[in-house]
């Protein structure tokens, strides 16, 4: 078990108090019953941004707090306990790709907007029904990306996609050449099929050949933190 410093303990306790009082399971049920494509409460996410949670892994130079991955995991674990739906995990995973592989210009363009909560970013990797990042057909020619991604988390509201292509990761903004189709899943969270047809793409040149795997490792950690919160709460409830 990790030993928390004073700041991490305060952050965890603040997240626990907020999730318990302001975003209980009943709040998620309201989001679910509303059946909106976003799959989360935009006002609640704005509050998270105001508390600085959307910029926990982002450097101070780009508007974040640079508290690190353990701190982010603590927050997401607490949100998992009340099943709080938000794009914070998806956006943070996408931000990690820009941090690890982005140029100074790319970081300056996108990280402050992710940190402020203004921009929802997400990863677009898998192209089939199972997680298989080794099977990628999406490709880029002359700066234009073509391909289809399945089950893109927060794809319905994302303004920026970090897309896995045959030769690396690319930044693609929602809009030109991007079509989003909503998927209806049992958990009612936002997962979309996203098709790219000659969409303008900007490659993440840094990070080397291991960039994609490094980003996916971080995304997996965030998913595990959320599931840990859910499992822990389920266990406590049964006692």
CSV table of C-alpha atoms in Angstrom, one decimal:
chain,number,residue,atom,x,y,z
A,1,UNK,CA,0.0,0.0,0.0
A,2,UNK,CA,1.3,3.4,-0.9
A,3,UNK,CA,2.2,5.9,1.8
A,4,UNK,CA,0.4,9.1,1.1
A,5,UNK,CA,1.9,12.5,1.9
A,6,UNK,CA,-0.2,15.3,3.4
A,7,UNK,CA,-1.3,16.8,0.1
A,8,UNK,CA,-2.4,13.4,-1.3
A,9,UNK,CA,-4.3,12.6,1.9
A,10,UNK,CA,-6.1,15.9,1.7
A,11,UNK,CA,-6.9,15.4,-1.9
A,12,UNK,CA,-8.3,11.9,-1.3
A,13,UNK,CA,-10.4,13.1,1.6
A,14,UNK,CA,-11.8,16.0,-0.4
A,15,UNK,CA,-12.7,13.7,-3.3
A,16,UNK,CA,-14.3,11.3,-0.9
A,17,UNK,CA,-16.4,14.0,0.7
A,18,UNK,CA,-17.5,15.5,-2.6
A,19,UNK,CA,-18.4,12.2,-4.2
A,20,UNK,CA,-20.4,11.1,-1.1
A,21,UNK,CA,-22.3,14.4,-0.7
A,22,UNK,CA,-22.5,15.8,-4.2
A,23,UNK,CA,-22.3,12.8,-6.5
A,24,UNK,CA,-23.9,9.8,-4.8
A,25,UNK,CA,-25.1,6.8,-6.7
A,26,UNK,CA,-28.5,8.4,-7.0
A,27,UNK,CA,-26.9,11.2,-9.1
A,28,UNK,CA,-25.6,8.6,-11.5
A,29,UNK,CA,-29.1,7.1,-11.7
A,30,UNK,CA,-30.4,10.5,-12.8
A,31,UNK,CA,-27.7,10.6,-15.5
A,32,UNK,CA,-28.6,7.1,-16.6
A,33,UNK,CA,-32.3,7.7,-16.8
A,34,UNK,CA,-31.8,11.0,-18.8
A,35,UNK,CA,-30.2,8.8,-21.5
A,36,UNK,CA,-28.2,11.7,-22.9
A,37,UNK,CA,-25.3,10.8,-25.3
A,38,UNK,CA,-22.8,12.5,-23.0
A,39,UNK,CA,-23.4,10.0,-20.3
A,40,UNK,CA,-22.2,12.4,-17.5
A,41,UNK,CA,-23.3,15.5,-15.6
A,42,UNK,CA,-21.6,18.4,-17.3
A,43,UNK,CA,-22.1,20.7,-14.2
A,44,UNK,CA,-20.5,18.1,-12.0
A,45,UNK,CA,-17.5,17.8,-14.4
A,46,UNK,CA,-17.2,21.6,-14.3
A,47,UNK,CA,-17.0,21.5,-10.6
A,48,UNK,CA,-14.3,18.8,-10.8
A,49,UNK,CA,-12.3,21.1,-13.1
A,50,UNK,CA,-12.7,24.0,-10.7
A,51,UNK,CA,-11.3,21.8,-7.9
A,52,UNK,CA,-8.3,21.1,-10.2
A,53,UNK,CA,-8.9,17.4,-10.7
A,54,UNK,CA,-8.8,17.6,-14.5
A,55,UNK,CA,-5.3,18.9,-14.4
A,56,UNK,CA,-3.7,16.7,-11.7
A,57,UNK,CA,-1.1,15.1,-14.1
A,58,UNK,CA,-0.6,18.3,-16.2
A,59,UNK,CA,2.4,20.5,-15.4
A,60,UNK,CA,1.8,23.9,-13.8
A,61,UNK,CA,3.2,25.6,-16.9
A,62,UNK,CA,0.1,24.3,-18.8
A,63,UNK,CA,-2.4,25.1,-16.1
A,64,UNK,CA,-2.3,21.9,-14.1
A,65,UNK,CA,-1.1,21.0,-10.6
A,66,UNK,CA,1.4,18.3,-11.5
A,67,UNK,CA,0.3,16.2,-8.5
A,68,UNK,CA,1.1,12.9,-10.3
A,69,UNK,CA,-0.5,9.7,-11.1
A,70,UNK,CA,-1.0,8.4,-7.6
A,71,UNK,CA,-3.0,11.5,-6.8
A,72,UNK,CA,-5.1,11.1,-9.9
A,73,UNK,CA,-5.7,7.5,-9.0
A,74,UNK,CA,-6.9,8.4,-5.5
A,75,UNK,CA,-9.5,10.8,-7.0
A,76,UNK,CA,-10.7,8.3,-9.6
A,77,UNK,CA,-11.0,5.6,-6.9
A,78,UNK,CA,-13.2,7.8,-4.8
A,79,UNK,CA,-15.4,8.6,-7.8
A,80,UNK,CA,-15.6,4.9,-8.6
A,81,UNK,CA,-17.1,4.3,-5.2
A,82,UNK,CA,-20.2,6.3,-6.1
A,83,UNK,CA,-20.1,5.4,-9.8
A,84,UNK,CA,-19.6,9.0,-10.7
A,85,UNK,CA,-19.6,9.2,-14.5
A,86,UNK,CA,-17.1,11.8,-15.9
A,87,UNK,CA,-14.5,12.1,-18.7
A,88,UNK,CA,-11.7,12.6,-16.2
A,89,UNK,CA,-10.0,9.3,-16.8
A,90,UNK,CA,-10.3,9.4,-20.6
A,91,UNK,CA,-9.1,13.0,-20.8
A,92,UNK,CA,-6.2,12.3,-18.5
A,93,UNK,CA,-5.1,9.3,-20.5
A,94,UNK,CA,-5.3,11.4,-23.7
A,95,UNK,CA,-3.3,14.2,-21.9
A,96,UNK,CA,-0.6,11.6,-21.0
A,97,UNK,CA,-0.1,10.9,-24.7
A,98,UNK,CA,0.4,14.6,-25.4
A,99,UNK,CA,2.8,14.9,-22.4
A,100,UNK,CA,4.8,11.9,-23.5
A,101,UNK,CA,4.8,12.4,-27.3
A,102,UNK,CA,3.7,15.9,-28.0
A,103,UNK,CA,5.8,18.8,-29.2
A,104,UNK,CA,6.0,22.0,-27.1
A,105,UNK,CA,3.5,23.6,-29.5
A,106,UNK,CA,1.1,20.6,-29.2
A,107,UNK,CA,1.3,20.7,-25.4
A,108,UNK,CA,0.8,24.4,-25.3
A,109,UNK,CA,-2.2,24.2,-27.6
A,110,UNK,CA,-4.1,21.4,-25.9
A,111,UNK,CA,-3.0,20.8,-22.3
A,112,UNK,CA,-4.3,24.0,-20.8
A,113,UNK,CA,-7.7,23.4,-22.3
A,114,UNK,CA,-7.8,19.8,-20.9
A,115,UNK,CA,-6.6,21.0,-17.5
A,116,UNK,CA,-9.4,23.6,-17.3
A,117,UNK,CA,-12.0,21.1,-18.3
A,118,UNK,CA,-12.9,23.1,-21.5
A,119,UNK,CA,-11.7,20.3,-23.8
A,120,UNK,CA,-12.7,16.7,-23.6
A,121,UNK,CA,-10.0,14.5,-25.0
A,122,UNK,CA,-10.0,10.7,-25.4
A,123,UNK,CA,-8.1,7.8,-26.9
A,124,UNK,CA,-9.3,6.1,-30.0
A,125,UNK,CA,-7.4,2.8,-30.4
A,126,UNK,CA,-9.4,-0.4,-30.9
A,127,UNK,CA,-11.1,-1.2,-34.2
A,128,UNK,CA,-13.0,-4.4,-33.2
A,129,UNK,CA,-15.1,-5.8,-30.4
A,130,UNK,CA,-12.0,-6.6,-28.2
A,131,UNK,CA,-9.1,-4.7,-26.9
A,132,UNK,CA,-6.4,-5.5,-29.5
A,133,UNK,CA,-4.0,-2.6,-30.0
A,134,UNK,CA,-1.8,-4.7,-32.2
A,135,UNK,CA,-4.5,-4.9,-34.9
A,136,UNK,CA,-4.6,-1.4,-36.3
A,137,UNK,CA,-5.7,-0.6,-39.8
A,138,UNK,CA,-6.2,3.2,-39.6
A,139,UNK,CA,-3.7,5.0,-41.6
A,140,UNK,CA,-2.5,8.5,-42.5
A,141,UNK,CA,-1.6,9.8,-45.9
A,142,UNK,CA,-0.6,13.4,-46.6
A,143,UNK,CA,-1.7,14.4,-43.1
A,144,UNK,CA,-5.2,12.9,-43.5
A,145,UNK,CA,-6.3,10.0,-41.3
A,146,UNK,CA,-8.7,7.4,-42.4
A,147,UNK,CA,-10.2,4.5,-40.4
A,148,UNK,CA,-12.8,3.6,-37.9
A,149,UNK,CA,-12.5,3.1,-34.1
A,150,UNK,CA,-15.0,1.1,-32.0
A,151,UNK,CA,-16.1,1.8,-28.4
A,152,UNK,CA,-14.3,5.1,-28.0
A,153,UNK,CA,-14.9,6.2,-24.4
A,154,UNK,CA,-16.4,9.7,-24.2
A,155,UNK,CA,-16.5,9.7,-28.0
A,156,UNK,CA,-19.9,11.4,-28.1
A,157,UNK,CA,-18.6,14.7,-26.5
A,158,UNK,CA,-14.8,14.6,-27.2
A,159,UNK,CA,-13.3,17.6,-29.0
A,160,UNK,CA,-10.0,15.9,-29.4
A,161,UNK,CA,-9.1,12.3,-30.3
A,162,UNK,CA,-5.7,10.6,-29.8
A,163,UNK,CA,-5.9,8.1,-32.6
A,164,UNK,CA,-3.7,5.0,-33.0
A,165,UNK,CA,-2.7,4.6,-36.7
A,166,UNK,CA,-0.4,2.1,-38.3
A,167,UNK,CA,2.7,4.4,-37.8
A,168,UNK,CA,1.9,6.0,-34.4
A,169,UNK,CA,-0.4,8.2,-32.5
A,170,UNK,CA,-2.1,11.3,-34.0
A,171,UNK,CA,-4.1,14.2,-32.7
A,172,UNK,CA,-7.4,14.7,-34.5
A,173,UNK,CA,-9.9,17.4,-33.6
A,174,UNK,CA,-13.6,16.7,-33.9
A,175,UNK,CA,-15.1,18.3,-37.0
A,176,UNK,CA,-13.8,17.9,-40.5
A,177,UNK,CA,-13.7,14.3,-41.6
A,178,UNK,CA,-14.9,12.9,-38.2
A,179,UNK,CA,-18.3,11.2,-37.8
A,180,UNK,CA,-19.5,9.9,-34.4
A,181,UNK,CA,-22.2,7.2,-34.0
A,182,UNK,CA,-23.6,6.6,-30.5
A,183,UNK,CA,-23.4,3.1,-29.0
A,184,UNK,CA,-25.9,2.0,-26.5
A,185,UNK,CA,-24.2,-0.1,-23.8
A,186,UNK,CA,-25.5,-1.7,-20.7
A,187,UNK,CA,-23.7,0.7,-18.3
A,188,UNK,CA,-25.1,3.8,-20.2
A,189,UNK,CA,-21.6,5.4,-20.3
A,190,UNK,CA,-20.5,7.2,-23.4
A,191,UNK,CA,-18.9,4.9,-25.9
A,192,UNK,CA,-19.1,5.8,-29.6
A,193,UNK,CA,-18.0,4.4,-32.9
A,194,UNK,CA,-15.8,7.1,-34.5
A,195,UNK,CA,-15.1,7.2,-38.2
A,196,UNK,CA,-12.3,9.2,-39.7
A,197,UNK,CA,-12.5,10.0,-43.4
A,198,UNK,CA,-9.6,12.1,-44.5
A,199,UNK,CA,-9.5,13.9,-41.1
A,200,UNK,CA,-6.6,16.4,-40.6
A,201,UNK,CA,-4.1,14.6,-38.3
A,202,UNK,CA,-1.1,15.9,-36.3
A,203,UNK,CA,1.4,13.2,-35.3
A,204,UNK,CA,2.8,12.9,-31.8
A,205,UNK,CA,6.4,12.6,-32.9
A,206,UNK,CA,8.2,12.1,-29.6
A,207,UNK,CA,8.0,9.2,-27.2
A,208,UNK,CA,9.5,6.6,-29.6
A,209,UNK,CA,8.1,3.3,-30.6
A,210,UNK,CA,6.8,2.5,-27.2
A,211,UNK,CA,4.5,5.6,-27.0
A,212,UNK,CA,1.3,3.8,-27.6
A,213,UNK,CA,2.0,1.1,-25.0
A,214,UNK,CA,3.1,3.7,-22.5
A,215,UNK,CA,-0.2,5.6,-22.9
A,216,UNK,CA,-2.3,2.4,-22.8
A,217,UNK,CA,-0.5,1.4,-19.6
A,218,UNK,CA,-1.6,4.7,-18.0
A,219,UNK,CA,-5.1,4.3,-19.2
A,220,UNK,CA,-5.3,0.8,-17.7
A,221,UNK,CA,-4.1,2.1,-14.4
A,222,UNK,CA,-6.9,4.7,-14.4
A,223,UNK,CA,-9.5,2.0,-15.3
A,224,UNK,CA,-8.2,-0.2,-12.5
A,225,UNK,CA,-8.4,2.7,-10.0
A,226,UNK,CA,-12.1,3.2,-10.9
A,227,UNK,CA,-12.9,-0.5,-10.6
A,228,UNK,CA,-11.0,-0.7,-7.3
A,229,UNK,CA,-13.3,2.0,-6.0
A,230,UNK,CA,-16.4,0.2,-7.2
A,231,UNK,CA,-15.3,-3.2,-5.9
A,232,UNK,CA,-14.3,-1.7,-2.5
A,233,UNK,CA,-17.7,0.0,-2.1
A,234,UNK,CA,-19.5,-3.2,-3.1
A,235,UNK,CA,-17.6,-5.1,-0.5
A,236,UNK,CA,-18.2,-2.5,2.2
A,237,UNK,CA,-21.9,-2.5,1.4
A,238,UNK,CA,-22.3,-6.2,1.8
A,239,UNK,CA,-20.7,-6.2,5.3
